[in-house]
mmCIF file of C-alpha atoms in Angstrom:
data_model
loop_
_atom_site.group_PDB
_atom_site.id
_atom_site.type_symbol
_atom_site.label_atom_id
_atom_site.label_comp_id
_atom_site.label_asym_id
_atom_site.label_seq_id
_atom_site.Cartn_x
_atom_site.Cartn_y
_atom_site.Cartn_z
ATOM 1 C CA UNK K 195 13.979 97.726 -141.407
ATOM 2 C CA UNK K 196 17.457 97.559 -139.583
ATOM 3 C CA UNK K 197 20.191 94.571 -140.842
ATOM 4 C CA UNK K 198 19.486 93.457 -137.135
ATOM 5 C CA UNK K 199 15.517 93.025 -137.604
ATOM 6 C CA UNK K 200 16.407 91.929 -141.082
ATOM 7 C CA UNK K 201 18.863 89.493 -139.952
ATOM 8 C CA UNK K 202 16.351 87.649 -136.913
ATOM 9 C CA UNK K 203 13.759 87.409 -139.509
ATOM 10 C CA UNK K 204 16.024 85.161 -141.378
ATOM 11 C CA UNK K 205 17.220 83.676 -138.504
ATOM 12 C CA UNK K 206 13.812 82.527 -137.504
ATOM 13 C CA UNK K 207 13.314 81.261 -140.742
ATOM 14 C CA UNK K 208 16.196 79.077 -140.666
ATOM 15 C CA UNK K 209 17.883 80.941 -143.457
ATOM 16 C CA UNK K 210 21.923 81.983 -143.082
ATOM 17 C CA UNK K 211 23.257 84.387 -145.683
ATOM 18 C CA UNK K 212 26.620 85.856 -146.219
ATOM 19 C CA UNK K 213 25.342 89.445 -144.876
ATOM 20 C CA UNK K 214 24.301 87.021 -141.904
ATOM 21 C CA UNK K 215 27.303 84.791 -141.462
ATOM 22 C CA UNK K 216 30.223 87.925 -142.766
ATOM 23 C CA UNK K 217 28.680 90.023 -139.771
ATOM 24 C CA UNK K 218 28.913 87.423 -137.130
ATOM 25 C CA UNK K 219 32.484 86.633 -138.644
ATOM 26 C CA UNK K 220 33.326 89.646 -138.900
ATOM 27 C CA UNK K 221 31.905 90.750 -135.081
ATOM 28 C CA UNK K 222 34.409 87.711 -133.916
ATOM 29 C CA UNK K 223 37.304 88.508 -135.442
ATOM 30 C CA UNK K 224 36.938 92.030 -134.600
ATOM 31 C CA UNK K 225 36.333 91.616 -130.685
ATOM 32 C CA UNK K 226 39.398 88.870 -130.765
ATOM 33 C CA UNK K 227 41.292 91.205 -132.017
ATOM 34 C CA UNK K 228 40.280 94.135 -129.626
ATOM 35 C CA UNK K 229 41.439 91.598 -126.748
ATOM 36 C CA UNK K 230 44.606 90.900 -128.436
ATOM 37 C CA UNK K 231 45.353 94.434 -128.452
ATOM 38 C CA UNK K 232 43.964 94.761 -124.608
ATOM 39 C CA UNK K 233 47.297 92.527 -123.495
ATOM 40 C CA UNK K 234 49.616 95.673 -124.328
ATOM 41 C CA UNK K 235 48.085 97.740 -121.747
ATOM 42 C CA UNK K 236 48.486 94.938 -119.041
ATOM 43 C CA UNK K 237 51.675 94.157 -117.172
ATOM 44 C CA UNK K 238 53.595 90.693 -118.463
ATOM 45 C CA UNK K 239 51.777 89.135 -115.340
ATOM 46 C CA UNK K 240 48.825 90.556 -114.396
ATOM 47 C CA UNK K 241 45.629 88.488 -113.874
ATOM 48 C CA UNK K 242 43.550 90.156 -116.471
ATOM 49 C CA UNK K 243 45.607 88.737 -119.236
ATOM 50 C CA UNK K 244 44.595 85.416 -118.700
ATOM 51 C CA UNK K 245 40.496 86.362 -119.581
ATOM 52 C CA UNK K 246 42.238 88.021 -122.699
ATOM 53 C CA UNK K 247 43.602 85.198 -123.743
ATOM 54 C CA UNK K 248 40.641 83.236 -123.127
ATOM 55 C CA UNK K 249 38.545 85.243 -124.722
ATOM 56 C CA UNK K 250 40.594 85.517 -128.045
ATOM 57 C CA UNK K 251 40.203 81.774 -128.067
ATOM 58 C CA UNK K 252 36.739 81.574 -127.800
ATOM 59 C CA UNK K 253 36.014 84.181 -130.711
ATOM 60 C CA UNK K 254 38.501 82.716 -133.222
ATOM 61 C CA UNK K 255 36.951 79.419 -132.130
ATOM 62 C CA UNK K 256 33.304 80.794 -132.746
ATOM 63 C CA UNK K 257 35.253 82.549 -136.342
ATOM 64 C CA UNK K 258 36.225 78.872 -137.597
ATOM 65 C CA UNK K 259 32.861 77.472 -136.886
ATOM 66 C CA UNK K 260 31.414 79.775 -138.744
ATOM 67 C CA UNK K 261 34.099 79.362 -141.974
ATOM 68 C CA UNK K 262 33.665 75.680 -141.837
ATOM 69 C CA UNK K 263 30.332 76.095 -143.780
ATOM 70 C CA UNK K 264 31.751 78.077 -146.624
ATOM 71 C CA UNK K 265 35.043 76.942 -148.789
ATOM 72 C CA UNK K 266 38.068 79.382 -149.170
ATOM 73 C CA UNK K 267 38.701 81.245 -152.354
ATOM 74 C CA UNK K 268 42.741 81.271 -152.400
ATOM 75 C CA UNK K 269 45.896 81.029 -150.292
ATOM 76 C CA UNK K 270 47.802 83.738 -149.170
ATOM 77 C CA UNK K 271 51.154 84.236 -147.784
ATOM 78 C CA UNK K 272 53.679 86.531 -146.063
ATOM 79 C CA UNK K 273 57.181 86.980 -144.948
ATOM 80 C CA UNK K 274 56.901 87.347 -141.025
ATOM 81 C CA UNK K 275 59.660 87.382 -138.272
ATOM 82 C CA UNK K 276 59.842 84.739 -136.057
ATOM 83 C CA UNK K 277 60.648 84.277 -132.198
ATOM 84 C CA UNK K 278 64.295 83.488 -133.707
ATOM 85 C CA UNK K 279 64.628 86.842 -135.614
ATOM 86 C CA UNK K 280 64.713 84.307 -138.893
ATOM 87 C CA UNK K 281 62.046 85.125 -141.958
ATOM 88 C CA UNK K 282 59.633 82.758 -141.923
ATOM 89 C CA UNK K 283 56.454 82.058 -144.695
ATOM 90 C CA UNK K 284 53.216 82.152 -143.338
ATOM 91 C CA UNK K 285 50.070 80.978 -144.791
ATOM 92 C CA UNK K 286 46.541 81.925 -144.765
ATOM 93 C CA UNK K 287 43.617 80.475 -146.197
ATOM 94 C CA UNK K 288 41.307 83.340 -147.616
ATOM 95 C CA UNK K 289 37.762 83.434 -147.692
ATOM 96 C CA UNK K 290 35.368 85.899 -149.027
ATOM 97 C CA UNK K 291 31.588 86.239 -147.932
ATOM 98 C CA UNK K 292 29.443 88.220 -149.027
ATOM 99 C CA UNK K 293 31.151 92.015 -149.231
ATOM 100 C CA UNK K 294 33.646 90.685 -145.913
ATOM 101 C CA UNK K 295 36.953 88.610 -146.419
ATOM 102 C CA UNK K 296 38.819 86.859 -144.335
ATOM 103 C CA UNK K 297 42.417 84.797 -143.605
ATOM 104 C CA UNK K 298 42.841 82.031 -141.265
ATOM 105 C CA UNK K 299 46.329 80.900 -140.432
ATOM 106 C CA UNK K 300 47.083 77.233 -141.512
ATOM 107 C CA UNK K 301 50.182 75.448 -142.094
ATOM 108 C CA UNK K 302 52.426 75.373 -145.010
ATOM 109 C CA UNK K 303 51.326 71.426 -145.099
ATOM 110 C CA UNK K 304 47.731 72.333 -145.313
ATOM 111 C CA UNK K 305 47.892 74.393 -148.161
ATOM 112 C CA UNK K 306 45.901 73.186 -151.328
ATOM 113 C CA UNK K 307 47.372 73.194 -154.181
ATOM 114 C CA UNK K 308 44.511 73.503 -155.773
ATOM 115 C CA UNK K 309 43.613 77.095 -154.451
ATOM 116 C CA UNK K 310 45.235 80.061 -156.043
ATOM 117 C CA UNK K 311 48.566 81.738 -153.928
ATOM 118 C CA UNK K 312 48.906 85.317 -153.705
ATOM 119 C CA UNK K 313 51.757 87.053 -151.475
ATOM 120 C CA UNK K 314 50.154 89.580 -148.903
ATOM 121 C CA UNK K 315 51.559 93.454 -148.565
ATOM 122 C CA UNK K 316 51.474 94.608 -145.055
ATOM 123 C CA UNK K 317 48.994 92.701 -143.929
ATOM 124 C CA UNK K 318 48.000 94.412 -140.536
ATOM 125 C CA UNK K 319 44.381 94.663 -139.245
ATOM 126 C CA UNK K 320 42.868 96.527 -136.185
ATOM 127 C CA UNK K 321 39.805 95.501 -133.640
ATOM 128 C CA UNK K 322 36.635 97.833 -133.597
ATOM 129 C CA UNK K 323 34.246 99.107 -131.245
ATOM 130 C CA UNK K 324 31.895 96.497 -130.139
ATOM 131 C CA UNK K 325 29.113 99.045 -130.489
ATOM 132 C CA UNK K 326 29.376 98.626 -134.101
ATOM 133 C CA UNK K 327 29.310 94.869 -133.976
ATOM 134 C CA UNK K 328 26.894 91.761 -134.048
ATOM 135 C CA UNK K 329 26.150 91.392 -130.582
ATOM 136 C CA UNK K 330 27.500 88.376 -128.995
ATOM 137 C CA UNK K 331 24.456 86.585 -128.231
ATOM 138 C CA UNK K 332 23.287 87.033 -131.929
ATOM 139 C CA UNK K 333 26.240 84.929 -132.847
ATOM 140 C CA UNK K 334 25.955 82.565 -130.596
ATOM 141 C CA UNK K 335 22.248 81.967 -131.889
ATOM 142 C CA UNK K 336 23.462 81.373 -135.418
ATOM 143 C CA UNK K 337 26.358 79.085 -134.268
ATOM 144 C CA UNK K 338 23.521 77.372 -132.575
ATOM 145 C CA UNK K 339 21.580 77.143 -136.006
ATOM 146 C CA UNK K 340 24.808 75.626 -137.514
ATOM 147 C CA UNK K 341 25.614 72.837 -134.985
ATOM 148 C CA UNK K 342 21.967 72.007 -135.740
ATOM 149 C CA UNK K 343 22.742 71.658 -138.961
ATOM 150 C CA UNK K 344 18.838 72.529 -139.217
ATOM 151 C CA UNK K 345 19.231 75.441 -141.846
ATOM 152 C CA UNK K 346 19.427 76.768 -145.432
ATOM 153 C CA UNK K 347 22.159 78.586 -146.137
ATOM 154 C CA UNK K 348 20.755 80.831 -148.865
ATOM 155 C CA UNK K 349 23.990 83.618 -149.565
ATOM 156 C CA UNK K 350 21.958 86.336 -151.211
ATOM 157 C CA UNK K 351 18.863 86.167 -149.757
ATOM 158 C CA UNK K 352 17.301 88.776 -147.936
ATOM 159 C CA UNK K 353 14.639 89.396 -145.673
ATOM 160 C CA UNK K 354 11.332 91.987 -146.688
ATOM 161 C CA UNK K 355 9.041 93.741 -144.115
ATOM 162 C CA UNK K 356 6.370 90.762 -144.722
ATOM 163 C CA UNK K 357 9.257 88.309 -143.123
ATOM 164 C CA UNK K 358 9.979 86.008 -146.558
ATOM 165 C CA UNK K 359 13.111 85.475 -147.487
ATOM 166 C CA UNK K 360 14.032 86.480 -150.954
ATOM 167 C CA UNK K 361 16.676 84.806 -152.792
ATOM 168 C CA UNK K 362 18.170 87.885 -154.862
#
């Protein structure tokens, strides 16, 4: 049985895992980061920048929805040059779901102190072909499942050919 197959079983059951919700993080990230890298190849002012823009909203809109449900595991932070040319600290918080992980900017005010800090090393990442991703309208069916708050969020379950989830 393919993850996809095994993945709408669960989803019909009303069961999210972290193979479930690091995929569909992981597919959003990915394709907002594929349209971040689509502005270099347009001119400073041509039209299609606009839907690129728009459309890395929308996926690291659909990525926080999805990291609401789970708690972060530590705080990391870089030196980065800002508009100024001056050295700045930025902060991420850093999550970790199932075998994916994952930063989310936040302010230096935001940070918890309660969360363990760790400086990143050239911290760079890359898009990937959306072939090789969650499809979009999978996502949007388990953001669906999460606004209805109508779930169980079961992180190491899995799904067998008779359609049961299995907590592992």
């Amino acid at each position: 049985m393919t993850n996809s197959k095994k993945f709408k079983k669960l989803i019909d059951q009303k069961i999210l895992t972290d193979d479930i919700l690091g995929a569909c993080i992981y597919g959003c990230n990915k394709r907002a980061k594929n349209y971040r890298d689509k502005l270099r190849e347009y001119p400073r002012y041509s039209r299609y920048r606009g839907n690129c823009y728009e459309k890395i909203d929308l996926y690291y809109r659909m990525k926080d929805e999805f990291l609401s449900i789970v708690k972060p595991v530590a705080v990391h932070w870089e030196y980065q040059l800002n508009y100024d040319e001056d050295w700045v600290v930025k902060y991420f918080l850093y999550y970790k779901v199932g075998s994916y992980s994952f930063h989310k900017p936040i302010e230096a005010k935001d940070v918890d102190p309660s969360l363990p800090e760790y400086k990143l090393e050239n911290f760079h990442t890359t898009g990937e072909d959306y072939r090789d991703l969650v499809s979009v309208q999978f996502c949007r069916k388990v953001l669906d499942l999460i606004r209805s708050k109508d779930y169980t969020y079961l992180p190491t379950a899995t799904a067998v050919e008779g359609g049961e989830a299995l907590n592992e």
